[in-house]
Amino acid sequence: MPWCDDCSKFWNPNSLPPDGTCPTCGRVIGEPPDTHVPWHFWILVAAAVVYLGWRVVQGIEWLLS
């Protein structure tokens, strides 16, 4: 957890601004939080697209029969 010497306070890394500065005094106290999207999220998105695409195909077949 980042510690600010000027404010004498521990900060939660998620409560820091994107640039890693102290919200009270503006001093740099930590590295910016990692904000990239995990790789398994994209697998979930791809699976949802394939599933919904297949359901659309089934729906069109149902309408045509």
C-alpha atoms as a printed R data frame, in Angstrom:
   type eleno elety resid chain resno       x       y       z
1  ATOM     1    CA   MET     A     1   0.000   0.000   0.000
2  ATOM     2    CA   PRO     A     2   1.381   3.423  -0.914
3  ATOM     3    CA   TRP     A     3   2.405   5.615   2.002
4  ATOM     4    CA   CYS     A     4   2.386   9.414   1.786
5  ATOM     5    CA   ASP     A     5   5.014  10.969   4.067
6  ATOM     6    CA   ASP     A     6   3.510  14.466   3.814
7  ATOM     7    CA   CYS     A     7  -0.005  13.326   4.806
8  ATOM     8    CA   SER     A     8   1.121  10.447   7.089
9  ATOM     9    CA   LYS     A     9  -1.467   8.187   5.558
10 ATOM    10    CA   PHE     A    10  -1.663   4.839   3.772
11 ATOM    11    CA   TRP     A    11  -3.621   4.878   0.522
12 ATOM    12    CA   ASN     A    12  -5.395   2.032  -1.222
13 ATOM    13    CA   PRO     A    13  -3.868   1.630  -4.723
14 ATOM    14    CA   ASN     A    14  -7.385   1.645  -6.220
15 ATOM    15    CA   SER     A    15  -8.158   5.025  -4.634
16 ATOM    16    CA   LEU     A    16  -5.140   6.724  -6.231
17 ATOM    17    CA   PRO     A    17  -5.575   8.818  -9.370
18 ATOM    18    CA   PRO     A    18  -4.342   7.255 -12.640
19 ATOM    19    CA   ASP     A    19  -0.977   9.053 -12.389
20 ATOM    20    CA   GLY     A    20  -0.166   7.586  -8.908
21 ATOM    21    CA   THR     A    21  -0.214  10.857  -6.968
22 ATOM    22    CA   CYS     A    22  -1.577  11.419  -3.465
23 ATOM    23    CA   PRO     A    23  -5.206  12.643  -3.652
24 ATOM    24    CA   THR     A    24  -4.548  15.144  -0.819
25 ATOM    25    CA   CYS     A    25  -1.151  16.723  -1.495
26 ATOM    26    CA   GLY     A    26  -0.377  15.669  -5.088
27 ATOM    27    CA   ARG     A    27   2.975  14.012  -4.341
28 ATOM    28    CA   VAL     A    28   3.837  10.898  -6.392
29 ATOM    29    CA   ILE     A    29   3.536   7.947  -3.977
30 ATOM    30    CA   GLY     A    30   2.882   4.908  -6.151
31 ATOM    31    CA   GLU     A    31   2.904   3.542  -9.650
32 ATOM    32    CA   PRO     A    32  -0.234   3.917 -11.718
33 ATOM    33    CA   PRO     A    33  -2.688   1.028 -11.315
34 ATOM    34    CA   ASP     A    34  -2.776  -1.654 -13.990
35 ATOM    35    CA   THR     A    35  -5.909  -1.110 -16.079
36 ATOM    36    CA   HIS     A    36  -5.571  -3.647 -18.906
37 ATOM    37    CA   VAL     A    37  -8.353  -6.101 -19.672
38 ATOM    38    CA   PRO     A    38  -7.548  -9.740 -18.763
39 ATOM    39    CA   TRP     A    39  -7.102 -12.175 -21.665
40 ATOM    40    CA   HIS     A    40  -9.852 -14.496 -20.441
41 ATOM    41    CA   PHE     A    41 -12.398 -11.671 -20.766
42 ATOM    42    CA   TRP     A    42 -11.832 -11.708 -24.544
43 ATOM    43    CA   ILE     A    43 -12.380 -15.483 -24.599
44 ATOM    44    CA   LEU     A    44 -15.707 -14.926 -22.841
45 ATOM    45    CA   VAL     A    45 -16.668 -12.230 -25.366
46 ATOM    46    CA   ALA     A    46 -15.749 -14.495 -28.298
47 ATOM    47    CA   ALA     A    47 -17.763 -17.384 -26.822
48 ATOM    48    CA   ALA     A    48 -20.785 -15.114 -26.337
49 ATOM    49    CA   VAL     A    49 -20.547 -13.885 -29.944
50 ATOM    50    CA   VAL     A    50 -20.341 -17.452 -31.290
51 ATOM    51    CA   TYR     A    51 -23.273 -18.563 -29.120
52 ATOM    52    CA   LEU     A    52 -25.489 -15.630 -30.053
53 ATOM    53    CA   GLY     A    53 -24.549 -16.005 -33.722
54 ATOM    54    CA   TRP     A    54 -25.606 -19.648 -33.618
55 ATOM    55    CA   ARG     A    55 -28.897 -18.693 -31.923
56 ATOM    56    CA   VAL     A    56 -29.550 -16.162 -34.721
57 ATOM    57    CA   VAL     A    57 -28.987 -18.898 -37.313
58 ATOM    58    CA   GLN     A    58 -31.408 -21.185 -35.439
59 ATOM    59    CA   GLY     A    59 -33.973 -18.385 -35.230
60 ATOM    60    CA   ILE     A    60 -33.779 -17.758 -38.983
61 ATOM    61    CA   GLU     A    61 -34.158 -21.495 -39.682
62 ATOM    62    CA   TRP     A    62 -37.177 -21.589 -37.396
63 ATOM    63    CA   LEU     A    63 -38.788 -18.651 -39.174
64 ATOM    64    CA   LEU     A    64 -38.214 -20.206 -42.609
65 ATOM    65    CA   SER     A    65 -39.657 -23.612 -41.717
